PDB file of C-alpha atoms in Angstrom:
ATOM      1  CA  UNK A 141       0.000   0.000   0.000  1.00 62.00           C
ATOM      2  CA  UNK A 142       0.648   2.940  -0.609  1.00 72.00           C
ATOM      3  CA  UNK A 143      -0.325   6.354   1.308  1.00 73.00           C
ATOM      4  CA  UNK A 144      -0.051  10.252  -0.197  1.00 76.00           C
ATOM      5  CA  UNK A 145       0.798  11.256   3.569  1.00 80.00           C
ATOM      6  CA  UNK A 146       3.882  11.187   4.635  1.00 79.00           C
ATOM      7  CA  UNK A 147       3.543   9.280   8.222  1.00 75.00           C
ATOM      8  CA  UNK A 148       4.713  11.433  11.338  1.00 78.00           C
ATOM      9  CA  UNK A 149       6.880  10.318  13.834  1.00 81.00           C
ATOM     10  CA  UNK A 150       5.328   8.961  16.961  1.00 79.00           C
ATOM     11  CA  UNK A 151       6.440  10.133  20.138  1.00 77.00           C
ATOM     12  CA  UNK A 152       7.230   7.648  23.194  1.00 79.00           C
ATOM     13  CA  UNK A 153       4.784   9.815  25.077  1.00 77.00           C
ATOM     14  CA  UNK A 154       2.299  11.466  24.652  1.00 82.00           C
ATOM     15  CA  UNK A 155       1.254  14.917  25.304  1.00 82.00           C
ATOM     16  CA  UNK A 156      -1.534  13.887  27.382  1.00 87.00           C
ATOM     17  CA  UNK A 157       0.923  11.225  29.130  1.00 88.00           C
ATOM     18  CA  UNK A 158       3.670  13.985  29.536  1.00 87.00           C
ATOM     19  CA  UNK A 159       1.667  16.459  31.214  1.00 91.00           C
ATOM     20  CA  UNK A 160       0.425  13.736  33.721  1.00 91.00           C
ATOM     21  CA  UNK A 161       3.933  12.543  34.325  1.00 91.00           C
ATOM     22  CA  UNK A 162       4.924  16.470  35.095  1.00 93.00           C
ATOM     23  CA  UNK A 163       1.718  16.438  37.321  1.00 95.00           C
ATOM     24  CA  UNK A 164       3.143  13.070  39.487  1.00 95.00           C
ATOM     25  CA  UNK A 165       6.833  14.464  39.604  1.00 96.00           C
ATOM     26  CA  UNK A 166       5.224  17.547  41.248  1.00 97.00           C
ATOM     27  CA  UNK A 167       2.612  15.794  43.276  1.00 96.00           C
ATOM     28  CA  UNK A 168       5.927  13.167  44.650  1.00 97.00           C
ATOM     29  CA  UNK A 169       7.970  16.365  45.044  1.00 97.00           C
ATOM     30  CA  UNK A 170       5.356  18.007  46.986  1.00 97.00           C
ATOM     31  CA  UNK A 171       4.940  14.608  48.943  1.00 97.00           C
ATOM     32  CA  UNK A 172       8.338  14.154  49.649  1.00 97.00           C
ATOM     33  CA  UNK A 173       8.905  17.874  50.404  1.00 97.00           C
ATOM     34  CA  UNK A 174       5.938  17.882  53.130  1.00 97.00           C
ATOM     35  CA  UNK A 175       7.630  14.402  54.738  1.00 97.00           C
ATOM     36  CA  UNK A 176      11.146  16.085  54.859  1.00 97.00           C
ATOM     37  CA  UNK A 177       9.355  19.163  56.846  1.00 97.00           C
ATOM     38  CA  UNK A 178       7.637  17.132  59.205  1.00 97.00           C
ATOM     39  CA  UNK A 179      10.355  14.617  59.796  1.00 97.00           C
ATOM     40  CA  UNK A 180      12.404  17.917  60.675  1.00 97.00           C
ATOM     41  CA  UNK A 181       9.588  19.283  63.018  1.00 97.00           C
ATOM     42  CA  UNK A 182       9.395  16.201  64.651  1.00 97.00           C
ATOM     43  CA  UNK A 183      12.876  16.150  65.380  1.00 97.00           C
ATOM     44  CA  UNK A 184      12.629  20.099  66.832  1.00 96.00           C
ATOM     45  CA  UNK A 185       9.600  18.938  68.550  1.00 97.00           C
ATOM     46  CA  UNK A 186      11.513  15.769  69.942  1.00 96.00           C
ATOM     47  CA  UNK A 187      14.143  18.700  71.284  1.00 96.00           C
ATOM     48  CA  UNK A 188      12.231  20.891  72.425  1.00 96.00           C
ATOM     49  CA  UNK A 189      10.344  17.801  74.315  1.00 96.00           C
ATOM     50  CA  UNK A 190      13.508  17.190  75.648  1.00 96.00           C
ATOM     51  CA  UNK A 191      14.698  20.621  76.477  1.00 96.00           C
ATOM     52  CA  UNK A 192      11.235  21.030  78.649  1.00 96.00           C
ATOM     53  CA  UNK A 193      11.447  17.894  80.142  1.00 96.00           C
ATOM     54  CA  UNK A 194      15.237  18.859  81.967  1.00 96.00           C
ATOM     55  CA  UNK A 195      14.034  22.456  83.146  1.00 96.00           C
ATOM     56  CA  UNK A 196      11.188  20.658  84.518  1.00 97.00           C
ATOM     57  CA  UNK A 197      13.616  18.344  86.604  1.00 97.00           C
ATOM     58  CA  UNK A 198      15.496  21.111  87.408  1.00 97.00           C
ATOM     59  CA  UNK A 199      12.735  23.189  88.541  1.00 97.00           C
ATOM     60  CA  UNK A 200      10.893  20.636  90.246  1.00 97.00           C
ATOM     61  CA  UNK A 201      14.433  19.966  92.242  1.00 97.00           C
ATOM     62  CA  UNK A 202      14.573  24.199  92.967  1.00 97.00           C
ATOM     63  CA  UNK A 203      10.670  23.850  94.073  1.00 97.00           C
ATOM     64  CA  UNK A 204      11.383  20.597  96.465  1.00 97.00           C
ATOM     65  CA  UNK A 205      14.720  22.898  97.993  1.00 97.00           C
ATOM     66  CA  UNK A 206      12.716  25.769  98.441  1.00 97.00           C
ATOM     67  CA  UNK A 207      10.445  24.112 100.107  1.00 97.00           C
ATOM     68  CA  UNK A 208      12.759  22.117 102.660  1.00 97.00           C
ATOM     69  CA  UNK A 209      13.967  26.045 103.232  1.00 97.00           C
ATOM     70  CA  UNK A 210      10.351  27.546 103.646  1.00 97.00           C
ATOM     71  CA  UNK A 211       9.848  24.228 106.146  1.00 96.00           C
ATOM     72  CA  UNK A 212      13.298  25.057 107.979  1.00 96.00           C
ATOM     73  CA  UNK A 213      12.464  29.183 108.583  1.00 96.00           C
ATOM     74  CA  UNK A 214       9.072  28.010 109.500  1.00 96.00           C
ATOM     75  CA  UNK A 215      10.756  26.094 112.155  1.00 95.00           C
ATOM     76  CA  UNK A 216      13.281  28.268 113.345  1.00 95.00           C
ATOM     77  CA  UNK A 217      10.222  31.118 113.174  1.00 95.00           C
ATOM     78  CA  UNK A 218       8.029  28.754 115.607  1.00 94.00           C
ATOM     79  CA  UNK A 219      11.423  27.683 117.741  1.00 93.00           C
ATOM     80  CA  UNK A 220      11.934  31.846 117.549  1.00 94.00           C
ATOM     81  CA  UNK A 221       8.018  32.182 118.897  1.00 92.00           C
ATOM     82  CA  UNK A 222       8.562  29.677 121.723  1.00 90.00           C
ATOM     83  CA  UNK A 223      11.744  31.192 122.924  1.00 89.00           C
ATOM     84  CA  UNK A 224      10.144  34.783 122.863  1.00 89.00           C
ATOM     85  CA  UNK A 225       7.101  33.361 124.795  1.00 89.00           C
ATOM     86  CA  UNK A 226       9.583  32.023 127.283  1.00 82.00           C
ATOM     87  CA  UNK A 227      11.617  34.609 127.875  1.00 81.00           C
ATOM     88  CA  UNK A 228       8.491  37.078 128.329  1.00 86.00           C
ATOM     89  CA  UNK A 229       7.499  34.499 131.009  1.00 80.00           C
ATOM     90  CA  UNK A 230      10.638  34.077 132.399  1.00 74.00           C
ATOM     91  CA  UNK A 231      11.018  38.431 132.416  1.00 81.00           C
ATOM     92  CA  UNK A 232       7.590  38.616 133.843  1.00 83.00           C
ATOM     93  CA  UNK A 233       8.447  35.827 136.425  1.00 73.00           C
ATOM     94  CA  UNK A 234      11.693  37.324 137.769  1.00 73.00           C
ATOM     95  CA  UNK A 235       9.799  40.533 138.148  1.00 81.00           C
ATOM     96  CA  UNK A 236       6.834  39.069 139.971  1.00 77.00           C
ATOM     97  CA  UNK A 237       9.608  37.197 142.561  1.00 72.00           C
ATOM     98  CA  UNK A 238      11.356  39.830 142.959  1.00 77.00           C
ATOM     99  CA  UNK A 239       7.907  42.093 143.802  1.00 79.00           C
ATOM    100  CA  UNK A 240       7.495  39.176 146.245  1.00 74.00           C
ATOM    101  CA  UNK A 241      10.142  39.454 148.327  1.00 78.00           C
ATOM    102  CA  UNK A 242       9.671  41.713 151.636  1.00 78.00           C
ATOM    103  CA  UNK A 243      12.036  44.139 152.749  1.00 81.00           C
ATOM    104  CA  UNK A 244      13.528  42.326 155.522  1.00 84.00           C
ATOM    105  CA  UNK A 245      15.103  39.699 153.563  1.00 86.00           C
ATOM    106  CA  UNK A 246      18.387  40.643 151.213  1.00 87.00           C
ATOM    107  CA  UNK A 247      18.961  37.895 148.577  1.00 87.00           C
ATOM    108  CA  UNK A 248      22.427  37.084 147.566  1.00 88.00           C
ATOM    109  CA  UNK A 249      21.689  35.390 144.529  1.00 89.00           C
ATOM    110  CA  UNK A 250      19.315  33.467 141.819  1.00 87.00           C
ATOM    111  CA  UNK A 251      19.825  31.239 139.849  1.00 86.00           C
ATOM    112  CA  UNK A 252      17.766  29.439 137.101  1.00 81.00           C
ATOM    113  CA  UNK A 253      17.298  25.980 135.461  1.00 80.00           C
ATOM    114  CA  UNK A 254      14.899  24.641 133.306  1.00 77.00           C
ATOM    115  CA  UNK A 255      12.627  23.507 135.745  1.00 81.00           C
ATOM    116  CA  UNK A 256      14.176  24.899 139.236  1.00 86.00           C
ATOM    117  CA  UNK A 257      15.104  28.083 140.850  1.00 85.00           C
ATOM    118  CA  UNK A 258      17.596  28.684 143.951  1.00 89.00           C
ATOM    119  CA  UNK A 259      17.872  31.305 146.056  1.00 90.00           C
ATOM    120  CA  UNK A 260      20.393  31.860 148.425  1.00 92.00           C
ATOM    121  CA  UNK A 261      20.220  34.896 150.735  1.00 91.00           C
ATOM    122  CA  UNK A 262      19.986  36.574 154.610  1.00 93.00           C
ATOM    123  CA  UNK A 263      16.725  36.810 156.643  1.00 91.00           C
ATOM    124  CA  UNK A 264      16.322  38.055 160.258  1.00 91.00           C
ATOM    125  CA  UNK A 265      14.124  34.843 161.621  1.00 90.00           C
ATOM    126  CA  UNK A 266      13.181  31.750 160.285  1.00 90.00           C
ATOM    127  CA  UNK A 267       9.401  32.962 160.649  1.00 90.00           C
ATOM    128  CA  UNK A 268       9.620  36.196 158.596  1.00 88.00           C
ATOM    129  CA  UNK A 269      11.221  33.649 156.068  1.00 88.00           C
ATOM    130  CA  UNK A 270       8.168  30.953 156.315  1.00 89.00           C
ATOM    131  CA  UNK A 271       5.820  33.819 156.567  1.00 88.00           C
ATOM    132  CA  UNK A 272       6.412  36.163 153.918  1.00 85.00           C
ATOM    133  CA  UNK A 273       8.659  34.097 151.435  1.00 85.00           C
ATOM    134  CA  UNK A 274       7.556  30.642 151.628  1.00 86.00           C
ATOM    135  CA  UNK A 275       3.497  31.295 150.587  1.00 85.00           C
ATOM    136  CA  UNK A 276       4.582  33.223 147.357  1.00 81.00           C
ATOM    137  CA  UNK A 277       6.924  30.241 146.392  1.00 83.00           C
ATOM    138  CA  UNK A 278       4.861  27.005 147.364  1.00 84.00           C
ATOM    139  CA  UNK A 279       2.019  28.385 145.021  1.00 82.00           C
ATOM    140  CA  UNK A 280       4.190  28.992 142.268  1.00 80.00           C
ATOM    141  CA  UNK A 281       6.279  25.851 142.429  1.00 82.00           C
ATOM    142  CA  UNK A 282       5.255  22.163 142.920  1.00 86.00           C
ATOM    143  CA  UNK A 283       7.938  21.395 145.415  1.00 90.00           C
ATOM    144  CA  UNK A 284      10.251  24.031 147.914  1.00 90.00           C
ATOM    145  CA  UNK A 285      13.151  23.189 149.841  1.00 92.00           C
ATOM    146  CA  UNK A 286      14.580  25.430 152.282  1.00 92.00           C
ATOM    147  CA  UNK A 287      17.955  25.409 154.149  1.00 93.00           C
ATOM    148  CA  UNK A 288      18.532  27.556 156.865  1.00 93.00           C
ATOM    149  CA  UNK A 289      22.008  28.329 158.629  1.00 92.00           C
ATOM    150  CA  UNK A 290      22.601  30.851 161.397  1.00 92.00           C
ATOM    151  CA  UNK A 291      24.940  33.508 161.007  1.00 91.00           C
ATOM    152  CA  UNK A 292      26.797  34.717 164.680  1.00 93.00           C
ATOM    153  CA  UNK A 293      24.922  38.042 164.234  1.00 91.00           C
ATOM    154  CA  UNK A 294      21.409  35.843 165.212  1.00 90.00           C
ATOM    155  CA  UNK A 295      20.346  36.210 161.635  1.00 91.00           C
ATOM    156  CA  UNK A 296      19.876  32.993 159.066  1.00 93.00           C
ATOM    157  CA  UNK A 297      21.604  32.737 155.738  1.00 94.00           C
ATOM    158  CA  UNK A 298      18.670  30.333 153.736  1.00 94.00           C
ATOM    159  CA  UNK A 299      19.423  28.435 150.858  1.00 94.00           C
ATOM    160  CA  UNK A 300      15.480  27.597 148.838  1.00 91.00           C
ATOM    161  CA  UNK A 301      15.569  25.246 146.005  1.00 92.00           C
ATOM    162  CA  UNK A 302      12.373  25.042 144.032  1.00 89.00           C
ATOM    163  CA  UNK A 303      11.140  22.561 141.403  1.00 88.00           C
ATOM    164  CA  UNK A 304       8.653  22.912 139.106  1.00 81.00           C
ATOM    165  CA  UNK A 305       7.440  19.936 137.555  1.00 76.00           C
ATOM    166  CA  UNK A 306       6.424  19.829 133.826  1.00 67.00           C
ATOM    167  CA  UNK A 307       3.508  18.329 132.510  1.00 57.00           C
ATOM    168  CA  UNK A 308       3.552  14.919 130.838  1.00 49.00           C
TER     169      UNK A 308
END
């Protein structure tokens, strides 16, 4: 046979075939582009995660320190409290024994423990002592002791020791 046309040369692909071939490349470019950017965030993401998750520790160790502090000063404020509270008793107890004792008797010292007081001094009789003294001290103090020695003048150097007993 024989044809008037000259035949054309056929391409491998055609134009239809060529433009949807451009189309994929894009569309697996696009893909692959998008996978490589969240791949990457992930990673940031995985460092940030990480990042966060050691200033937490750390933090969490600065809150637990504080704390043990704010625990301490609350107990050295209390302890503080207590020993203020003591020592205004204490003041306010000196000053009330010493309003106590009369005129006749000269003390020569006091001294204080925890839970007892001495007192060494002079008195004219052992009455004015046992009279005027002794009352005052029984009713502030569970137990008295009193020591008297006399002096070659007639008067009596005393010696009281007083407990106090604490409550259980």
């Amino acid at each position: 046979m024989y044809s008037f046309t000259k035949p054309d040369k056929k391409p491998i692909f055609k134009e239809d075939t060529k433009l949807w071939v451009v189309f994929i490349t894009i569309s697996m470019f696009l893909y692959l582009s998008f996978a490589l950017f969240l791949v990457i965030k992930t990673y940031l993401y995985n460092k940030d995660i990480k990042n966060y998750t050691n200033e937490i520790k750390t933090i969490k160790q600065k809150i637990t320190t504080i704390n043990n502090k704010k625990e301490f000063i609350y107990k050295e404020k209390t302890l503080y409290e207590d020993i203020m509270v003591k020592n205004s008793l204490m003041k306010d107890s000196i000053k009330n024994l010493l309003d106590l004792i009369p005129d006749p008797i000269t003390l020569s010292s006091i001294s204080f423990d925890k839970n007892k007081l001495i007192i060494y001094g002079i008195t004219p009789t052992k009455d004015i002592y046992n009279m005027l003294m002794l009352p005052p001290l029984e009713s502030i103090f569970t137990e008295t002791k009193t020591y008297f020695y006399q002096m070659p003048n007639g008067w009596y150097r005393f010696n009281s020791v007083n407990y106090l007993k604490e409550k259980q």
